PDB file of C-alpha atoms in Angstrom:
ATOM      1  CA  MET A 250       0.000   0.000   0.000  1.00  0.00           C
ATOM      2  CA  THR A 251       1.376   3.414  -0.982  1.00  0.00           C
ATOM      3  CA  ARG A 252       2.024   5.652   1.998  1.00  0.00           C
ATOM      4  CA  LYS A 253       0.331   9.040   2.066  1.00  0.00           C
ATOM      5  CA  LYS A 254       2.547  12.034   1.321  1.00  0.00           C
ATOM      6  CA  ILE A 255       2.368  14.939   3.771  1.00  0.00           C
ATOM      7  CA  LEU A 256       3.957  18.345   3.140  1.00  0.00           C
ATOM      8  CA  ILE A 257       4.627  20.314   6.332  1.00  0.00           C
ATOM      9  CA  THR A 258       5.507  23.993   6.629  1.00  0.00           C
ATOM     10  CA  ASN A 259       5.097  26.841   9.132  1.00  0.00           C
ATOM     11  CA  ASP A 260       5.710  30.570   9.624  1.00  0.00           C
ATOM     12  CA  ASP A 261       7.950  30.392  12.708  1.00  0.00           C
ATOM     13  CA  GLY A 262      10.932  29.079  10.768  1.00  0.00           C
ATOM     14  CA  TYR A 263      12.619  25.732  10.237  1.00  0.00           C
ATOM     15  CA  GLU A 264      14.098  25.604  13.768  1.00  0.00           C
ATOM     16  CA  SER A 265      10.729  26.002  15.529  1.00  0.00           C
ATOM     17  CA  LYS A 266       9.887  23.491  18.262  1.00  0.00           C
ATOM     18  CA  GLY A 267       6.306  23.543  17.015  1.00  0.00           C
ATOM     19  CA  LEU A 268       7.437  22.380  13.583  1.00  0.00           C
ATOM     20  CA  ALA A 269       9.495  19.557  15.125  1.00  0.00           C
ATOM     21  CA  ALA A 270       6.490  18.503  17.223  1.00  0.00           C
ATOM     22  CA  LEU A 271       4.243  18.403  14.152  1.00  0.00           C
ATOM     23  CA  VAL A 272       6.753  16.289  12.212  1.00  0.00           C
ATOM     24  CA  GLU A 273       6.978  13.868  15.134  1.00  0.00           C
ATOM     25  CA  ALA A 274       3.183  13.618  15.380  1.00  0.00           C
ATOM     26  CA  LEU A 275       2.620  12.916  11.680  1.00  0.00           C
ATOM     27  CA  GLN A 276       5.558  10.666  10.772  1.00  0.00           C
ATOM     28  CA  PRO A 277       3.662   7.498  11.726  1.00  0.00           C
ATOM     29  CA  LEU A 278       0.875   8.454   9.302  1.00  0.00           C
ATOM     30  CA  GLY A 279       2.798   8.916   6.061  1.00  0.00           C
ATOM     31  CA  GLU A 280       5.842  10.075   4.161  1.00  0.00           C
ATOM     32  CA  VAL A 281       6.643  13.492   5.609  1.00  0.00           C
ATOM     33  CA  TYR A 282       8.288  16.274   3.612  1.00  0.00           C
ATOM     34  CA  VAL A 283       9.252  19.589   5.215  1.00  0.00           C
ATOM     35  CA  VAL A 284       9.817  22.910   3.459  1.00  0.00           C
ATOM     36  CA  ALA A 285       9.904  25.753   5.980  1.00  0.00           C
ATOM     37  CA  PRO A 286      11.070  29.376   5.968  1.00  0.00           C
ATOM     38  CA  ALA A 287      14.694  29.958   6.905  1.00  0.00           C
ATOM     39  CA  THR A 288      13.613  32.737   9.293  1.00  0.00           C
ATOM     40  CA  GLU A 289      10.453  33.635  11.173  1.00  0.00           C
ATOM     41  CA  LYS A 290       7.716  34.977   8.894  1.00  0.00           C
ATOM     42  CA  SER A 291       4.907  35.617  11.371  1.00  0.00           C
ATOM     43  CA  ALA A 292       2.070  37.874  10.172  1.00  0.00           C
ATOM     44  CA  CYS A 293       3.302  37.819   6.566  1.00  0.00           C
ATOM     45  CA  GLY A 294      -0.154  36.840   5.325  1.00  0.00           C
ATOM     46  CA  HIS A 295      -0.664  35.145   1.974  1.00  0.00           C
ATOM     47  CA  SER A 296       2.387  36.694   0.362  1.00  0.00           C
ATOM     48  CA  LEU A 297       4.555  35.327  -2.455  1.00  0.00           C
ATOM     49  CA  THR A 298       8.080  36.570  -3.153  1.00  0.00           C
ATOM     50  CA  LEU A 299       8.159  38.024  -6.680  1.00  0.00           C
ATOM     51  CA  THR A 300      11.084  40.473  -6.618  1.00  0.00           C
ATOM     52  CA  ARG A 301      14.057  38.181  -5.889  1.00  0.00           C
ATOM     53  CA  PRO A 302      15.098  34.548  -6.398  1.00  0.00           C
ATOM     54  CA  LEU A 303      14.660  31.969  -3.641  1.00  0.00           C
ATOM     55  CA  HIS A 304      16.948  29.068  -2.759  1.00  0.00           C
ATOM     56  CA  PHE A 305      16.230  25.656  -1.274  1.00  0.00           C
ATOM     57  CA  ILE A 306      18.746  24.559   1.370  1.00  0.00           C
ATOM     58  CA  ARG A 307      18.686  20.796   1.943  1.00  0.00           C
ATOM     59  CA  LEU A 308      18.825  19.760   5.604  1.00  0.00           C
ATOM     60  CA  ASP A 309      17.910  16.084   5.277  1.00  0.00           C
ATOM     61  CA  GLU A 310      16.479  13.650   2.743  1.00  0.00           C
ATOM     62  CA  ARG A 311      13.021  15.253   2.761  1.00  0.00           C
ATOM     63  CA  HIS A 312      13.708  18.331   4.861  1.00  0.00           C
ATOM     64  CA  TYR A 313      14.463  21.762   3.379  1.00  0.00           C
ATOM     65  CA  LYS A 314      14.520  25.371   4.421  1.00  0.00           C
ATOM     66  CA  LEU A 315      13.668  28.074   1.897  1.00  0.00           C
ATOM     67  CA  ASP A 316      16.088  30.979   2.155  1.00  0.00           C
ATOM     68  CA  ASP A 317      14.036  34.091   3.040  1.00  0.00           C
ATOM     69  CA  GLY A 318      10.858  32.508   1.672  1.00  0.00           C
ATOM     70  CA  THR A 319       7.339  32.926   3.058  1.00  0.00           C
ATOM     71  CA  PRO A 320       5.067  30.007   4.023  1.00  0.00           C
ATOM     72  CA  SER A 321       3.149  30.473   0.759  1.00  0.00           C
ATOM     73  CA  ASP A 322       6.463  30.391  -1.133  1.00  0.00           C
ATOM     74  CA  CYS A 323       7.299  27.132   0.648  1.00  0.00           C
ATOM     75  CA  VAL A 324       4.113  25.423  -0.543  1.00  0.00           C
ATOM     76  CA  PHE A 325       4.201  26.918  -4.034  1.00  0.00           C
ATOM     77  CA  LEU A 326       7.824  25.985  -4.712  1.00  0.00           C
ATOM     78  CA  ALA A 327       7.705  22.608  -2.972  1.00  0.00           C
ATOM     79  CA  LEU A 328       5.138  21.558  -5.564  1.00  0.00           C
ATOM     80  CA  ASN A 329       7.655  22.445  -8.273  1.00  0.00           C
ATOM     81  CA  LYS A 330      10.737  20.871  -6.692  1.00  0.00           C
ATOM     82  CA  LEU A 331       9.483  17.899  -4.679  1.00  0.00           C
ATOM     83  CA  PHE A 332       6.122  17.030  -6.238  1.00  0.00           C
ATOM     84  CA  LYS A 333       6.531  17.512  -9.976  1.00  0.00           C
ATOM     85  CA  ASN A 334       4.733  14.314 -10.942  1.00  0.00           C
ATOM     86  CA  THR A 335       2.245  13.991  -8.089  1.00  0.00           C
ATOM     87  CA  LYS A 336       0.779  16.267  -5.468  1.00  0.00           C
ATOM     88  CA  PRO A 337       1.024  15.598  -1.722  1.00  0.00           C
ATOM     89  CA  ASP A 338      -2.089  14.086  -0.191  1.00  0.00           C
ATOM     90  CA  LEU A 339      -2.204  16.762   2.491  1.00  0.00           C
ATOM     91  CA  VAL A 340      -0.487  20.009   3.483  1.00  0.00           C
ATOM     92  CA  VAL A 341      -0.208  20.683   7.211  1.00  0.00           C
ATOM     93  CA  SER A 342       1.005  24.031   8.556  1.00  0.00           C
ATOM     94  CA  GLY A 343       2.230  24.713  12.087  1.00  0.00           C
ATOM     95  CA  ILE A 344       2.336  24.142  14.935  1.00  0.00           C
ATOM     96  CA  ASN A 345       2.231  27.921  15.236  1.00  0.00           C
ATOM     97  CA  ILE A 346       3.506  29.529  18.426  1.00  0.00           C
ATOM     98  CA  GLY A 347       0.423  31.508  19.430  1.00  0.00           C
ATOM     99  CA  SER A 348      -3.193  31.705  18.334  1.00  0.00           C
ATOM    100  CA  ASN A 349      -4.645  32.224  14.861  1.00  0.00           C
ATOM    101  CA  MET A 350      -8.267  33.024  15.568  1.00  0.00           C
ATOM    102  CA  GLY A 351     -10.858  35.454  14.253  1.00  0.00           C
ATOM    103  CA  GLU A 352      -9.628  38.041  11.768  1.00  0.00           C
ATOM    104  CA  ASP A 353      -6.041  37.211  12.696  1.00  0.00           C
ATOM    105  CA  ILE A 354      -6.191  34.510  10.034  1.00  0.00           C
ATOM    106  CA  THR A 355      -5.843  37.294   7.448  1.00  0.00           C
ATOM    107  CA  TYR A 356      -2.425  38.148   8.911  1.00  0.00           C
ATOM    108  CA  SER A 357      -1.309  34.596   9.555  1.00  0.00           C
ATOM    109  CA  GLY A 358       1.475  33.029   7.524  1.00  0.00           C
ATOM    110  CA  THR A 359       0.504  29.693   9.087  1.00  0.00           C
ATOM    111  CA  VAL A 360      -3.029  29.818   7.703  1.00  0.00           C
ATOM    112  CA  ALA A 361      -1.789  31.344   4.432  1.00  0.00           C
ATOM    113  CA  ALA A 362       0.285  28.231   3.734  1.00  0.00           C
ATOM    114  CA  ALA A 363      -2.916  26.193   3.999  1.00  0.00           C
ATOM    115  CA  MET A 364      -4.650  28.711   1.742  1.00  0.00           C
ATOM    116  CA  GLU A 365      -1.953  28.273  -0.896  1.00  0.00           C
ATOM    117  CA  ALA A 366      -2.391  24.512  -0.713  1.00  0.00           C
ATOM    118  CA  VAL A 367      -6.149  24.544  -1.269  1.00  0.00           C
ATOM    119  CA  LEU A 368      -5.707  26.964  -4.186  1.00  0.00           C
ATOM    120  CA  GLN A 369      -3.469  24.287  -5.703  1.00  0.00           C
ATOM    121  CA  GLY A 370      -6.143  21.641  -5.142  1.00  0.00           C
ATOM    122  CA  ILE A 371      -4.560  20.040  -2.054  1.00  0.00           C
ATOM    123  CA  PRO A 372      -6.439  19.547   1.238  1.00  0.00           C
ATOM    124  CA  ALA A 373      -4.858  21.480   4.099  1.00  0.00           C
ATOM    125  CA  VAL A 374      -4.951  21.986   7.856  1.00  0.00           C
ATOM    126  CA  ALA A 375      -3.357  24.761   9.943  1.00  0.00           C
ATOM    127  CA  PHE A 376      -2.495  24.159  13.622  1.00  0.00           C
ATOM    128  CA  SER A 377      -1.799  26.833  16.235  1.00  0.00           C
ATOM    129  CA  GLN A 378      -0.974  26.498  19.938  1.00  0.00           C
ATOM    130  CA  VAL A 379      -2.629  29.264  21.949  1.00  0.00           C
ATOM    131  CA  TYR A 380      -0.859  30.561  25.024  1.00  0.00           C
ATOM    132  CA  ALA A 381      -2.513  32.853  27.533  1.00  0.00           C
ATOM    133  CA  GLU A 382      -0.988  36.127  28.654  1.00  0.00           C
ATOM    134  CA  GLY A 383       0.157  35.646  32.237  1.00  0.00           C
ATOM    135  CA  GLY A 384      -0.308  31.864  31.954  1.00  0.00           C
ATOM    136  CA  LYS A 385       2.110  29.086  31.212  1.00  0.00           C
ATOM    137  CA  SER A 386       4.524  29.628  28.333  1.00  0.00           C
ATOM    138  CA  ILE A 387       4.582  27.171  25.454  1.00  0.00           C
ATOM    139  CA  ASP A 388       7.901  25.802  26.718  1.00  0.00           C
ATOM    140  CA  GLU A 389       6.239  25.018  30.067  1.00  0.00           C
ATOM    141  CA  LEU A 390       3.031  23.741  28.473  1.00  0.00           C
ATOM    142  CA  GLY A 391       4.667  21.655  25.763  1.00  0.00           C
ATOM    143  CA  TYR A 392       3.057  20.316  22.582  1.00  0.00           C
ATOM    144  CA  ASP A 393       1.575  17.019  23.799  1.00  0.00           C
ATOM    145  CA  LEU A 394      -2.033  18.115  23.304  1.00  0.00           C
ATOM    146  CA  ALA A 395      -1.282  19.731  19.937  1.00  0.00           C
ATOM    147  CA  LYS A 396       0.544  16.608  18.739  1.00  0.00           C
ATOM    148  CA  ASP A 397      -2.357  14.389  19.754  1.00  0.00           C
ATOM    149  CA  ALA A 398      -4.835  16.686  18.000  1.00  0.00           C
ATOM    150  CA  ALA A 399      -2.769  16.780  14.806  1.00  0.00           C
ATOM    151  CA  HIS A 400      -2.322  13.005  14.766  1.00  0.00           C
ATOM    152  CA  THR A 401      -6.032  12.398  15.422  1.00  0.00           C
ATOM    153  CA  LEU A 402      -7.316  14.796  12.745  1.00  0.00           C
ATOM    154  CA  VAL A 403      -4.852  13.737  10.038  1.00  0.00           C
ATOM    155  CA  ALA A 404      -5.500  10.045  10.741  1.00  0.00           C
ATOM    156  CA  ARG A 405      -9.238  10.749  10.436  1.00  0.00           C
ATOM    157  CA  ILE A 406      -8.659  12.490   7.090  1.00  0.00           C
ATOM    158  CA  PHE A 407      -6.620   9.561   5.771  1.00  0.00           C
ATOM    159  CA  GLU A 408      -9.188   7.024   6.963  1.00  0.00           C
ATOM    160  CA  GLY A 409     -11.863   8.608   4.773  1.00  0.00           C
ATOM    161  CA  ASN A 410     -12.083  11.881   2.920  1.00  0.00           C
ATOM    162  CA  PHE A 411     -11.193  15.460   3.680  1.00  0.00           C
ATOM    163  CA  PRO A 412     -14.381  16.826   5.268  1.00  0.00           C
ATOM    164  CA  LEU A 413     -14.585  20.081   3.297  1.00  0.00           C
ATOM    165  CA  GLN A 414     -15.281  21.070  -0.292  1.00  0.00           C
ATOM    166  CA  PRO A 415     -12.469  22.325  -2.575  1.00  0.00           C
ATOM    167  CA  ARG A 416     -10.773  25.653  -1.702  1.00  0.00           C
ATOM    168  CA  ARG A 417     -11.646  25.252   1.969  1.00  0.00           C
ATOM    169  CA  LEU A 418      -9.304  24.458   4.862  1.00  0.00           C
ATOM    170  CA  LEU A 419      -9.370  23.554   8.529  1.00  0.00           C
ATOM    171  CA  ASN A 420      -8.005  26.104  10.992  1.00  0.00           C
ATOM    172  CA  VAL A 421      -7.268  24.410  14.322  1.00  0.00           C
ATOM    173  CA  ASN A 422      -6.390  26.185  17.572  1.00  0.00           C
ATOM    174  CA  ILE A 423      -5.186  24.282  20.642  1.00  0.00           C
ATOM    175  CA  PRO A 424      -6.141  25.596  24.114  1.00  0.00           C
ATOM    176  CA  PRO A 425      -3.385  26.450  26.617  1.00  0.00           C
ATOM    177  CA  VAL A 426      -4.191  23.532  28.919  1.00  0.00           C
ATOM    178  CA  ALA A 427      -2.590  20.218  29.801  1.00  0.00           C
ATOM    179  CA  LYS A 428      -3.630  17.250  27.664  1.00  0.00           C
ATOM    180  CA  GLU A 429      -5.709  15.675  30.434  1.00  0.00           C
ATOM    181  CA  ALA A 430      -7.611  18.955  30.979  1.00  0.00           C
ATOM    182  CA  CYS A 431      -8.767  19.335  27.356  1.00  0.00           C
ATOM    183  CA  LYS A 432     -12.504  18.788  26.830  1.00  0.00           C
ATOM    184  CA  GLY A 433     -12.208  17.581  23.221  1.00  0.00           C
ATOM    185  CA  PHE A 434     -12.890  19.070  19.799  1.00  0.00           C
ATOM    186  CA  LYS A 435     -15.474  21.740  19.030  1.00  0.00           C
ATOM    187  CA  VAL A 436     -16.489  23.024  15.581  1.00  0.00           C
ATOM    188  CA  THR A 437     -16.514  26.812  15.660  1.00  0.00           C
ATOM    189  CA  ARG A 438     -16.902  29.947  13.606  1.00  0.00           C
ATOM    190  CA  ALA A 439     -14.202  32.598  13.563  1.00  0.00           C
ATOM    191  CA  GLY A 440     -14.740  35.213  16.237  1.00  0.00           C
ATOM    192  CA  ASN A 441     -14.245  38.958  16.050  1.00  0.00           C
ATOM    193  CA  ARG A 442     -11.105  40.435  17.551  1.00  0.00           C
ATOM    194  CA  LEU A 443     -10.809  43.723  19.386  1.00  0.00           C
ATOM    195  CA  TYR A 444      -7.877  45.518  17.792  1.00  0.00           C
ATOM    196  CA  ALA A 445      -5.719  48.309  19.138  1.00  0.00           C
ATOM    197  CA  HIS A 446      -2.860  50.327  17.639  1.00  0.00           C
ATOM    198  CA  ASN A 447      -0.030  49.099  19.832  1.00  0.00           C
ATOM    199  CA  ALA A 448       3.316  50.442  18.675  1.00  0.00           C
ATOM    200  CA  GLU A 449       6.391  51.753  20.434  1.00  0.00           C
ATOM    201  CA  VAL A 450       8.394  54.699  19.168  1.00  0.00           C
ATOM    202  CA  HIS A 451      12.171  54.737  19.740  1.00  0.00           C
ATOM    203  CA  TYR A 452      15.200  56.668  18.540  1.00  0.00           C
ATOM    204  CA  ASN A 453      18.483  55.248  17.334  1.00  0.00           C
ATOM    205  CA  PRO A 454      21.859  56.671  18.502  1.00  0.00           C
ATOM    206  CA  ARG A 455      21.731  59.220  15.644  1.00  0.00           C
ATOM    207  CA  GLY A 456      18.312  60.439  16.743  1.00  0.00           C
ATOM    208  CA  LYS A 457      16.389  58.836  13.883  1.00  0.00           C
ATOM    209  CA  GLU A 458      12.867  57.846  14.854  1.00  0.00           C
ATOM    210  CA  TYR A 459      11.666  54.261  14.354  1.00  0.00           C
ATOM    211  CA  TYR A 460       8.581  52.254  15.313  1.00  0.00           C
ATOM    212  CA  TRP A 461       8.130  48.724  16.608  1.00  0.00           C
ATOM    213  CA  ILE A 462       4.667  47.166  16.332  1.00  0.00           C
ATOM    214  CA  GLY A 463       3.648  45.561  19.624  1.00  0.00           C
ATOM    215  CA  LEU A 464       1.835  42.318  20.304  1.00  0.00           C
ATOM    216  CA  PRO A 465      -1.970  42.720  20.386  1.00  0.00           C
ATOM    217  CA  GLU A 466      -3.965  41.754  23.439  1.00  0.00           C
ATOM    218  CA  LEU A 467      -6.253  38.732  23.139  1.00  0.00           C
ATOM    219  CA  GLY A 468      -9.526  40.671  23.249  1.00  0.00           C
ATOM    220  CA  TRP A 469     -12.762  39.549  21.583  1.00  0.00           C
ATOM    221  CA  MET A 470     -16.271  40.803  20.900  1.00  0.00           C
ATOM    222  CA  ASP A 471     -19.287  38.979  22.293  1.00  0.00           C
ATOM    223  CA  THR A 472     -21.150  36.960  19.648  1.00  0.00           C
ATOM    224  CA  PRO A 473     -24.449  35.752  21.166  1.00  0.00           C
ATOM    225  CA  GLY A 474     -25.834  32.612  19.577  1.00  0.00           C
ATOM    226  CA  HIS A 475     -22.536  31.487  18.062  1.00  0.00           C
ATOM    227  CA  THR A 476     -19.691  29.325  19.296  1.00  0.00           C
ATOM    228  CA  THR A 477     -16.513  31.085  18.225  1.00  0.00           C
ATOM    229  CA  ASP A 478     -12.934  29.888  18.215  1.00  0.00           C
ATOM    230  CA  PHE A 479     -12.172  32.215  21.130  1.00  0.00           C
ATOM    231  CA  GLU A 480     -15.037  30.859  23.250  1.00  0.00           C
ATOM    232  CA  ALA A 481     -14.039  27.259  22.578  1.00  0.00           C
ATOM    233  CA  ILE A 482     -10.422  27.940  23.540  1.00  0.00           C
ATOM    234  CA  ASN A 483     -11.526  29.818  26.645  1.00  0.00           C
ATOM    235  CA  ASP A 484     -13.617  26.796  27.685  1.00  0.00           C
ATOM    236  CA  GLY A 485     -10.757  24.326  27.181  1.00  0.00           C
ATOM    237  CA  TYR A 486     -11.777  22.858  23.798  1.00  0.00           C
ATOM    238  CA  ILE A 487      -9.744  22.385  20.624  1.00  0.00           C
ATOM    239  CA  SER A 488     -11.288  24.796  18.115  1.00  0.00           C
ATOM    240  CA  VAL A 489     -11.787  23.485  14.560  1.00  0.00           C
ATOM    241  CA  THR A 490     -12.948  26.185  12.143  1.00  0.00           C
ATOM    242  CA  PRO A 491     -13.777  25.580   8.469  1.00  0.00           C
ATOM    243  CA  VAL A 492     -12.377  28.453   6.405  1.00  0.00           C
ATOM    244  CA  HIS A 493     -13.041  29.318   2.779  1.00  0.00           C
ATOM    245  CA  LEU A 494     -11.248  31.812   0.554  1.00  0.00           C
ATOM    246  CA  ASP A 495     -14.368  33.395  -0.957  1.00  0.00           C
ATOM    247  CA  MET A 496     -14.476  36.720   0.919  1.00  0.00           C
ATOM    248  CA  THR A 497     -17.668  37.941  -0.772  1.00  0.00           C
ATOM    249  CA  CYS A 498     -20.146  39.465   1.674  1.00  0.00           C
ATOM    250  CA  TYR A 499     -23.243  37.805   0.223  1.00  0.00           C
ATOM    251  CA  GLU A 500     -25.777  39.415   2.564  1.00  0.00           C
ATOM    252  CA  GLU A 501     -24.742  42.872   1.286  1.00  0.00           C
ATOM    253  CA  ILE A 502     -25.082  42.140  -2.458  1.00  0.00           C
ATOM    254  CA  GLU A 503     -28.758  43.091  -2.760  1.00  0.00           C
ATOM    255  CA  HIS A 504     -28.348  46.184  -0.564  1.00  0.00           C
ATOM    256  CA  LEU A 505     -25.289  47.297  -2.541  1.00  0.00           C
ATOM    257  CA  GLY A 506     -27.181  46.865  -5.816  1.00  0.00           C
ATOM    258  CA  GLU A 507     -30.019  49.014  -4.511  1.00  0.00           C
ATOM    259  CA  TRP A 508     -27.525  51.619  -3.287  1.00  0.00           C
ATOM    260  CA  LEU A 509     -25.820  51.811  -6.683  1.00  0.00           C
ATOM    261  CA  SER A 510     -29.127  52.126  -8.553  1.00  0.00           C
TER     262      SER A 510
END
């Protein structure tokens, strides 16, 4: 029986502990290939590098880093270099250090890698490990729960079919709790973040002003009647959100037509 082929990438870079944990979790399930950015590319969104050449650096038989490439570059170019004659059965991105919930998925390089995969006709899942401000760090918490979740979901996919239609992906967030404290999986919708404009202004030794964008707080709007990714995480569940790339606001089409006429 032919083993399934799994392409793994991330946005935290090829040396990320989350990436190593994901590889370890999925190796029993198939033939694992890794193409990851050479450096951290958090919040790069669904960007491709068009203004300079990119170079694969081989680390192992099926393990590469892409010099200064984005997660979307990694998926796009891996299909050219490693999968010329056949596509991988699944692309898995992560395990991201930190959450990717609500509108943050539009910033996320982790989710963008999964987006690139589904655009190329390949099923994809993105995994992120949430950590709470003032709570345990990821190093303290570890990746045991995230590894179990990744193994369980990918095994389920390989046992049957990918559960979504084409051009749709699974965005999975892992709560910041020990494995034995997790309450299981919960299907969710993406919540709505509360955004601020956190940035610090500094001056270099020559007096030139520069800015450093700060980390946003994990604030969310109330959404009565819906179970959001934030609520599931807050209650100790693994959040599984189906995401599609069609960003059309269908409920506004008729109103917009009336407005234009």
